[in-house]
Amino acid sequence: MTESGFSHVSERDAAPTFRASWGASSAAGSVRTLNEDAYLARFPVFVVADGMGGHEAGELASAEAVAALGRLAGRTDVTARTVQECLEEAQDRVRAIPTSPGRDAGTTVSGVVAVNESGVPYWLVVNVGDSRTYRLADGVLEQVSVDHSEVQEMVDAGMLTVAEAARHPRRHVVTQALGAGDGFDPDFWLLPVEENDRMLLCTDGLTGELGDDAIAAILLAQPAPKAAADLLVEAALVAGGRDNVTVVVVDAHDVARTADEESTSPRGGRSQDNYPDVDDEDTVPRARHREQGEH
Ligand code: MG
C-alpha cells in the first residue's frame, strides 16, 4: 500500500503559499497477517493511525480515525478546533465498533495539518498515543510529538533513559488512544512551515525497529518523499518487521513567507539506540494491559 502526491496551496486574499509533496508506505510486516495501521495523505491533512483491539477491531479503529479526519481533505479553513472536532467524531466511531468483552477497539493518531494562522503557514501537529511526528530541518531530525506511553511517563519522571525505555517490557503500553479508556486529551503544537521542512509521521513499527539516527540517514539520503517512505518501511522490514509499519513523508517547498513567531512547546530532540530484541509488538491501552496481568 503506497501513495504519493503533491499540492500547491493558494489561499484567497494573498495568504502565504507553499508547495507540499508527499509519499506514504505501509506494510503488515514479517510476523502479522493483518495490517492494523492506516494513514491519510491528502492535503492539508497527513496522519498515521495504529489500531488495537484484536481480531479486526484494530483495523477498523484506525480506518475510522482516518475516515473522520478525511473530512478535512481539500479544505483551507482548518483550525485546531476543527481537528479536535474530527477527533471527537473519530472517538465516537471507534467506540461504536463491536468488540470482544474486555478488548476495546482503539487507535493512535499522529500527524500534521497544514493551517494558516494570522496569514502564516503552520504545521498543526496532533498526537494521541505512541505513533510519532518528527521534523527534519537543517539536517537535524527532531521528534515533535511526545509519546502517550507508560515508558514516556517514566522517562519524564527520571526513572528511565530513552534507551532503556526503548527496551522496556511495558514499552507498548499507551496511556491514551482514541476509543479506548475514559477519554483522550490530544496534544497540539503549532510549528511555522519553513522552507525544505520534511515531516515524518510513523507508527511504532518503524521506531521499534530503527533508531532516530538510522531514520535520519535515510531521510537525508533520499530526496523524493515517496522513495524515502518506501525505503524506511523496507529498512524496518529488514530489521525484523515485527509490527505493522507505516510511514508518511511530507516536504514543504516554495514557502512564500517564513514566520518569526515562536512555536508552542515542541519537545527537544531525542536520540535512540537500536533495540532489536523484541518479540511481542502489540500496542495495548494501559487499562487492558493491567486487566490481562501482564508485566
Ligand atoms: Mg504498532
mmCIF file of C-alpha atoms and ligand atoms in Angstrom:
data_model
loop_
_atom_site.group_PDB
_atom_site.id
_atom_site.type_symbol
_atom_site.label_atom_id
_atom_site.label_comp_id
_atom_site.label_asym_id
_atom_site.label_seq_id
_atom_site.Cartn_x
_atom_site.Cartn_y
_atom_site.Cartn_z
ATOM 1 C CA MET A 1 0.000 0.000 0.000
ATOM 2 C CA THR A 2 1.780 3.117 -1.180
ATOM 3 C CA GLU A 3 0.794 6.525 -2.360
ATOM 4 C CA SER A 4 2.274 9.863 -3.317
ATOM 5 C CA GLY A 5 1.132 13.277 -4.427
ATOM 6 C CA PHE A 6 1.673 16.984 -4.324
ATOM 7 C CA SER A 7 -0.328 20.124 -3.780
ATOM 8 C CA HIS A 8 0.121 23.816 -4.221
ATOM 9 C CA VAL A 9 -1.707 25.833 -1.626
ATOM 10 C CA SER A 10 -3.086 29.065 -2.904
ATOM 11 C CA GLU A 11 -5.174 30.924 -0.420
ATOM 12 C CA ARG A 12 -7.517 33.739 -1.217
ATOM 13 C CA ASP A 13 -6.516 37.248 -0.162
ATOM 14 C CA ALA A 14 -2.844 36.721 -0.983
ATOM 15 C CA ALA A 15 -2.322 34.496 2.057
ATOM 16 C CA PRO A 16 1.001 32.648 2.297
ATOM 17 C CA THR A 17 1.523 29.744 -0.019
ATOM 18 C CA PHE A 18 3.741 26.733 -0.059
ATOM 19 C CA ARG A 19 4.017 23.621 -2.106
ATOM 20 C CA ALA A 20 3.708 20.283 -0.370
ATOM 21 C CA SER A 21 4.796 16.969 -1.806
ATOM 22 C CA TRP A 22 4.383 13.686 -0.037
ATOM 23 C CA GLY A 23 4.661 9.954 -0.162
ATOM 24 C CA ALA A 24 3.346 7.145 2.020
ATOM 25 C CA SER A 25 4.130 3.497 2.513
ATOM 26 C CA SER A 26 2.697 0.786 4.754
ATOM 27 C CA ALA A 27 3.299 -2.924 5.291
ATOM 28 C CA ALA A 28 1.925 -5.620 7.582
ATOM 29 C CA GLY A 29 5.467 -6.745 8.415
ATOM 30 C CA SER A 30 7.039 -10.157 8.728
ATOM 31 C CA VAL A 31 5.000 -11.509 11.633
ATOM 32 C CA ARG A 32 1.466 -10.182 11.390
ATOM 33 C CA THR A 33 -1.149 -11.195 8.898
ATOM 34 C CA LEU A 34 -3.333 -8.118 9.371
ATOM 35 C CA ASN A 35 -2.188 -4.550 8.895
ATOM 36 C CA GLU A 36 -3.975 -2.599 11.626
ATOM 37 C CA ASP A 37 -2.200 0.634 10.681
ATOM 38 C CA ALA A 38 -3.796 3.211 8.428
ATOM 39 C CA TYR A 39 -2.773 6.570 7.020
ATOM 40 C CA LEU A 40 -4.234 9.609 5.345
ATOM 41 C CA ALA A 41 -2.204 11.768 2.968
ATOM 42 C CA ARG A 42 -4.492 14.290 1.335
ATOM 43 C CA PHE A 43 -3.647 17.949 1.612
ATOM 44 C CA PRO A 44 -3.865 19.586 4.109
ATOM 45 C CA VAL A 45 -4.088 16.564 6.424
ATOM 46 C CA PHE A 46 -1.418 13.917 6.885
ATOM 47 C CA VAL A 47 -1.773 11.339 9.658
ATOM 48 C CA VAL A 48 -0.903 7.802 10.607
ATOM 49 C CA ALA A 49 -3.019 5.615 12.912
ATOM 50 C CA ASP A 50 -2.122 2.383 14.703
ATOM 51 C CA GLY A 51 -5.189 0.374 15.616
ATOM 52 C CA MET A 52 -5.543 -2.053 18.514
ATOM 53 C CA GLY A 53 -8.225 -4.314 19.858
ATOM 54 C CA GLY A 54 -7.778 -7.792 18.454
ATOM 55 C CA HIS A 55 -9.430 -9.621 15.586
ATOM 56 C CA GLU A 56 -10.395 -6.961 13.074
ATOM 57 C CA ALA A 57 -11.195 -4.253 15.638
ATOM 58 C CA GLY A 58 -7.794 -2.585 15.363
ATOM 59 C CA GLU A 59 -8.001 -2.446 11.603
ATOM 60 C CA LEU A 60 -11.463 -0.916 11.821
ATOM 61 C CA ALA A 61 -10.394 1.556 14.512
ATOM 62 C CA SER A 62 -7.506 3.030 12.535
ATOM 63 C CA ALA A 63 -9.682 3.137 9.417
ATOM 64 C CA GLU A 64 -12.437 5.013 11.270
ATOM 65 C CA ALA A 65 -9.967 7.586 12.599
ATOM 66 C CA VAL A 66 -8.587 8.183 9.131
ATOM 67 C CA ALA A 67 -12.094 8.412 7.672
ATOM 68 C CA ALA A 68 -13.141 11.026 10.246
ATOM 69 C CA LEU A 69 -10.046 13.146 9.584
ATOM 70 C CA GLY A 70 -10.560 12.680 5.866
ATOM 71 C CA ARG A 71 -13.322 15.295 6.099
ATOM 72 C CA LEU A 72 -10.505 17.868 6.306
ATOM 73 C CA ALA A 73 -9.087 16.920 2.907
ATOM 74 C CA GLY A 74 -9.156 19.788 0.430
ATOM 75 C CA ARG A 75 -10.151 22.398 2.996
ATOM 76 C CA THR A 76 -8.250 25.641 3.525
ATOM 77 C CA ASP A 77 -10.041 26.811 6.685
ATOM 78 C CA VAL A 78 -8.880 24.148 9.114
ATOM 79 C CA THR A 79 -8.060 25.136 12.694
ATOM 80 C CA ALA A 80 -7.108 23.222 15.815
ATOM 81 C CA ARG A 81 -10.765 23.313 16.806
ATOM 82 C CA THR A 82 -11.793 21.684 13.528
ATOM 83 C CA VAL A 83 -9.240 18.942 14.063
ATOM 84 C CA GLN A 84 -10.421 18.440 17.639
ATOM 85 C CA GLU A 85 -13.989 18.024 16.389
ATOM 86 C CA CYS A 86 -12.850 15.413 13.873
ATOM 87 C CA LEU A 87 -11.003 13.540 16.604
ATOM 88 C CA GLU A 88 -14.129 13.544 18.754
ATOM 89 C CA GLU A 89 -16.087 12.141 15.832
ATOM 90 C CA ALA A 90 -13.362 9.531 15.360
ATOM 91 C CA GLN A 91 -13.638 8.634 19.039
ATOM 92 C CA ASP A 92 -17.376 8.031 18.675
ATOM 93 C CA ARG A 93 -16.867 5.944 15.546
ATOM 94 C CA VAL A 94 -14.188 3.799 17.176
ATOM 95 C CA ARG A 95 -16.315 3.253 20.270
ATOM 96 C CA ALA A 96 -19.156 2.024 18.054
ATOM 97 C CA ILE A 97 -17.020 -0.853 16.737
ATOM 98 C CA PRO A 98 -18.250 -4.154 18.143
ATOM 99 C CA THR A 99 -15.528 -5.958 20.097
ATOM 100 C CA SER A 100 -14.946 -8.929 22.340
ATOM 101 C CA PRO A 101 -15.510 -8.338 26.070
ATOM 102 C CA GLY A 102 -12.556 -6.535 27.646
ATOM 103 C CA ARG A 103 -10.953 -5.767 24.297
ATOM 104 C CA ASP A 104 -11.997 -2.261 23.368
ATOM 105 C CA ALA A 105 -11.039 -1.030 19.955
ATOM 106 C CA GLY A 106 -8.642 1.899 19.978
ATOM 107 C CA THR A 107 -6.206 3.710 17.763
ATOM 108 C CA THR A 108 -3.343 6.138 17.928
ATOM 109 C CA VAL A 109 -3.308 9.190 15.684
ATOM 110 C CA SER A 110 -0.249 11.291 14.880
ATOM 111 C CA GLY A 111 0.447 13.753 12.124
ATOM 112 C CA VAL A 112 0.194 17.270 10.777
ATOM 113 C CA VAL A 113 -2.451 19.518 9.279
ATOM 114 C CA ALA A 114 -1.275 22.499 7.236
ATOM 115 C CA VAL A 115 -3.083 25.571 8.561
ATOM 116 C CA ASN A 116 -2.847 29.327 8.280
ATOM 117 C CA GLU A 117 -2.732 31.371 11.454
ATOM 118 C CA SER A 118 -2.772 35.124 11.033
ATOM 119 C CA GLY A 119 -1.569 34.779 7.477
ATOM 120 C CA VAL A 120 1.352 32.492 8.316
ATOM 121 C CA PRO A 121 1.550 28.822 7.276
ATOM 122 C CA TYR A 122 1.945 26.391 10.157
ATOM 123 C CA TRP A 123 2.130 22.702 10.722
ATOM 124 C CA LEU A 124 -0.552 21.887 13.260
ATOM 125 C CA VAL A 125 0.914 18.776 14.846
ATOM 126 C CA VAL A 126 -1.583 16.475 16.549
ATOM 127 C CA ASN A 127 -0.875 13.404 18.629
ATOM 128 C CA VAL A 128 -2.776 10.798 20.618
ATOM 129 C CA GLY A 129 -0.821 7.670 21.622
ATOM 130 C CA ASP A 130 2.636 6.457 20.654
ATOM 131 C CA SER A 131 2.798 6.917 16.911
ATOM 132 C CA ARG A 132 5.158 9.786 16.186
ATOM 133 C CA THR A 133 5.611 13.011 14.259
ATOM 134 C CA TYR A 134 9.135 14.187 13.533
ATOM 135 C CA ARG A 135 10.544 17.168 11.689
ATOM 136 C CA LEU A 136 13.747 17.100 9.676
ATOM 137 C CA ALA A 137 15.082 20.646 9.362
ATOM 138 C CA ASP A 138 18.618 21.798 8.528
ATOM 139 C CA GLY A 139 19.745 18.178 8.530
ATOM 140 C CA VAL A 140 18.533 17.509 12.067
ATOM 141 C CA LEU A 141 15.723 15.083 12.881
ATOM 142 C CA GLU A 142 13.645 16.069 15.888
ATOM 143 C CA GLN A 143 10.702 14.251 17.400
ATOM 144 C CA VAL A 144 7.946 16.833 17.781
ATOM 145 C CA SER A 145 5.226 14.688 19.321
ATOM 146 C CA VAL A 146 5.532 13.297 22.826
ATOM 147 C CA ASP A 147 4.501 9.675 23.248
ATOM 148 C CA HIS A 148 1.478 8.963 25.413
ATOM 149 C CA SER A 149 3.033 5.857 26.884
ATOM 150 C CA GLU A 150 3.960 4.451 30.264
ATOM 151 C CA VAL A 151 7.647 4.435 29.421
ATOM 152 C CA GLN A 152 7.494 8.105 28.349
ATOM 153 C CA GLU A 153 5.995 8.901 31.749
ATOM 154 C CA MET A 154 8.868 7.035 33.382
ATOM 155 C CA VAL A 155 11.380 8.938 31.233
ATOM 156 C CA ASP A 156 9.739 12.213 32.218
ATOM 157 C CA ALA A 157 9.957 11.198 35.886
ATOM 158 C CA GLY A 158 13.655 10.449 35.545
ATOM 159 C CA MET A 159 13.131 6.720 36.155
ATOM 160 C CA LEU A 160 14.308 5.567 32.711
ATOM 161 C CA THR A 161 16.611 6.804 29.995
ATOM 162 C CA VAL A 162 15.257 6.987 26.457
ATOM 163 C CA ALA A 163 17.437 3.997 25.526
ATOM 164 C CA GLU A 164 16.093 1.986 28.470
ATOM 165 C CA ALA A 165 12.523 2.915 27.565
ATOM 166 C CA ALA A 166 13.043 1.533 24.062
ATOM 167 C CA ARG A 167 13.759 -1.917 25.513
ATOM 168 C CA HIS A 168 11.406 -1.824 28.479
ATOM 169 C CA PRO A 169 8.835 -4.674 28.680
ATOM 170 C CA ARG A 170 5.989 -2.169 29.066
ATOM 171 C CA ARG A 171 7.087 -0.032 26.114
ATOM 172 C CA HIS A 172 3.919 -0.842 24.154
ATOM 173 C CA VAL A 173 1.509 0.316 26.849
ATOM 174 C CA VAL A 174 -0.116 3.559 25.728
ATOM 175 C CA THR A 175 -1.718 5.954 28.195
ATOM 176 C CA GLN A 176 -4.031 7.448 25.575
ATOM 177 C CA ALA A 177 -5.779 6.121 22.500
ATOM 178 C CA LEU A 178 -8.840 7.174 20.555
ATOM 179 C CA GLY A 179 -11.726 4.939 21.573
ATOM 180 C CA ALA A 180 -10.006 3.181 24.468
ATOM 181 C CA GLY A 181 -10.139 4.118 28.122
ATOM 182 C CA ASP A 182 -12.046 7.011 29.639
ATOM 183 C CA GLY A 183 -11.266 9.609 27.017
ATOM 184 C CA PHE A 184 -8.440 11.389 25.322
ATOM 185 C CA ASP A 185 -6.648 14.684 25.503
ATOM 186 C CA PRO A 186 -4.768 15.191 22.251
ATOM 187 C CA ASP A 187 -1.591 17.228 22.112
ATOM 188 C CA PHE A 188 -1.395 20.079 19.611
ATOM 189 C CA TRP A 189 1.652 22.094 18.572
ATOM 190 C CA LEU A 190 1.957 24.858 16.007
ATOM 191 C CA LEU A 191 5.231 24.964 14.087
ATOM 192 C CA PRO A 192 5.875 27.563 11.383
ATOM 193 C CA VAL A 193 6.312 25.922 7.981
ATOM 194 C CA GLU A 194 9.910 26.547 6.931
ATOM 195 C CA GLU A 195 11.470 26.091 3.518
ATOM 196 C CA ASN A 196 12.567 22.477 2.967
ATOM 197 C CA ASP A 197 10.877 21.151 6.081
ATOM 198 C CA ARG A 198 10.451 17.406 5.904
ATOM 199 C CA MET A 199 7.790 15.999 8.225
ATOM 200 C CA LEU A 200 7.875 12.303 9.089
ATOM 201 C CA LEU A 201 4.823 10.548 10.508
ATOM 202 C CA CYS A 202 5.208 6.942 11.565
ATOM 203 C CA THR A 203 3.718 4.179 13.627
ATOM 204 C CA ASP A 204 5.813 2.381 16.243
ATOM 205 C CA GLY A 205 6.551 -0.385 13.759
ATOM 206 C CA LEU A 206 9.188 1.993 12.372
ATOM 207 C CA THR A 207 10.616 3.367 15.610
ATOM 208 C CA GLY A 208 10.545 -0.104 17.183
ATOM 209 C CA GLU A 209 12.974 -1.315 14.532
ATOM 210 C CA LEU A 210 15.087 1.729 13.682
ATOM 211 C CA GLY A 211 16.763 4.307 15.888
ATOM 212 C CA ASP A 212 16.467 8.001 15.103
ATOM 213 C CA ASP A 213 19.959 8.106 13.563
ATOM 214 C CA ALA A 214 19.109 5.371 11.058
ATOM 215 C CA ILE A 215 15.806 7.072 10.227
ATOM 216 C CA ALA A 216 17.535 10.424 9.715
ATOM 217 C CA ALA A 217 20.169 8.887 7.446
ATOM 218 C CA ILE A 218 17.507 7.515 5.108
ATOM 219 C CA LEU A 219 15.534 10.777 5.094
ATOM 220 C CA LEU A 220 18.685 12.746 4.287
ATOM 221 C CA ALA A 221 19.832 10.370 1.554
ATOM 222 C CA GLN A 222 16.586 10.197 -0.404
ATOM 223 C CA PRO A 223 15.139 13.482 -1.679
ATOM 224 C CA ALA A 224 11.887 12.082 -3.069
ATOM 225 C CA PRO A 225 9.286 11.696 -0.289
ATOM 226 C CA LYS A 226 7.694 8.594 -1.777
ATOM 227 C CA ALA A 227 11.050 6.840 -2.176
ATOM 228 C CA ALA A 228 12.048 7.889 1.353
ATOM 229 C CA ALA A 229 8.825 6.407 2.772
ATOM 230 C CA ASP A 230 9.361 3.173 0.849
ATOM 231 C CA LEU A 231 12.980 2.907 1.994
ATOM 232 C CA LEU A 232 12.055 3.486 5.640
ATOM 233 C CA VAL A 233 9.435 0.739 5.537
ATOM 234 C CA GLU A 234 11.866 -1.565 3.757
ATOM 235 C CA ALA A 235 14.548 -0.895 6.393
ATOM 236 C CA ALA A 236 12.067 -1.689 9.179
ATOM 237 C CA LEU A 237 11.209 -4.976 7.466
ATOM 238 C CA VAL A 238 14.884 -5.860 7.051
ATOM 239 C CA ALA A 239 15.427 -5.070 10.751
ATOM 240 C CA GLY A 240 12.736 -7.576 11.722
ATOM 241 C CA GLY A 241 9.359 -6.187 10.726
ATOM 242 C CA ARG A 242 7.802 -7.416 13.963
ATOM 243 C CA ASP A 243 4.941 -4.932 13.805
ATOM 244 C CA ASN A 244 2.888 -3.235 11.145
ATOM 245 C CA VAL A 245 4.900 -0.300 9.846
ATOM 246 C CA THR A 246 3.513 2.861 8.275
ATOM 247 C CA VAL A 247 5.338 5.983 7.143
ATOM 248 C CA VAL A 248 4.212 9.278 5.616
ATOM 249 C CA VAL A 249 6.806 11.841 4.468
ATOM 250 C CA VAL A 250 5.678 15.406 3.678
ATOM 251 C CA ASP A 251 8.010 18.052 2.224
ATOM 252 C CA ALA A 252 7.458 21.819 2.112
ATOM 253 C CA HIS A 253 8.874 23.930 -0.703
ATOM 254 C CA ASP A 254 8.375 27.401 -2.104
ATOM 255 C CA VAL A 255 7.219 28.738 1.243
ATOM 256 C CA ALA A 256 6.114 32.232 0.371
ATOM 257 C CA ARG A 257 6.877 33.671 3.749
ATOM 258 C CA THR A 258 8.515 32.221 6.813
ATOM 259 C CA ALA A 259 7.376 33.033 10.292
ATOM 260 C CA ASP A 260 9.262 34.511 13.174
ATOM 261 C CA GLU A 261 6.548 33.529 15.637
ATOM 262 C CA GLU A 262 7.569 31.235 18.403
ATOM 263 C CA SER A 263 6.341 27.679 18.134
ATOM 264 C CA THR A 264 4.459 26.132 21.018
ATOM 265 C CA SER A 265 6.396 23.817 23.305
ATOM 266 C CA PRO A 266 7.854 21.207 20.974
ATOM 267 C CA ARG A 267 9.823 18.546 22.777
ATOM 268 C CA GLY A 268 13.562 18.656 22.279
ATOM 269 C CA GLY A 269 15.200 16.132 20.007
ATOM 270 C CA ARG A 270 15.976 12.743 21.374
ATOM 271 C CA SER A 271 18.271 10.054 20.109
ATOM 272 C CA GLN A 272 17.652 6.371 20.420
ATOM 273 C CA ASP A 273 19.679 3.211 20.077
ATOM 274 C CA ASN A 274 18.528 0.296 18.064
ATOM 275 C CA TYR A 275 16.788 -2.300 20.181
ATOM 276 C CA PRO A 276 16.446 -5.495 18.237
ATOM 277 C CA ASP A 277 15.427 -7.966 20.961
ATOM 278 C CA VAL A 278 11.680 -7.694 20.580
ATOM 279 C CA ASP A 279 9.105 -10.434 20.312
ATOM 280 C CA ASP A 280 5.709 -9.002 21.103
ATOM 281 C CA GLU A 281 4.981 -5.702 19.377
ATOM 282 C CA ASP A 282 1.358 -5.343 20.439
ATOM 283 C CA THR A 283 0.374 -1.839 21.388
ATOM 284 C CA VAL A 284 -2.177 -2.033 24.179
ATOM 285 C CA PRO A 285 -4.081 0.563 26.194
ATOM 286 C CA ARG A 286 -2.956 0.751 29.795
ATOM 287 C CA ALA A 287 -6.224 -0.439 31.367
ATOM 288 C CA ARG A 288 -6.384 -3.586 29.266
ATOM 289 C CA HIS A 289 -2.742 -4.303 29.927
ATOM 290 C CA ARG A 290 -3.474 -4.350 33.622
ATOM 291 C CA GLU A 291 -6.578 -6.498 33.209
ATOM 292 C CA GLN A 292 -4.514 -9.093 31.431
ATOM 293 C CA GLY A 293 -1.997 -9.070 34.258
ATOM 294 C CA GLU A 294 0.966 -8.592 32.006
ATOM 295 C CA HIS A 295 4.185 -7.079 33.217
HETATM 296 MG MG MG B 1 2.191 -0.652 16.099
#
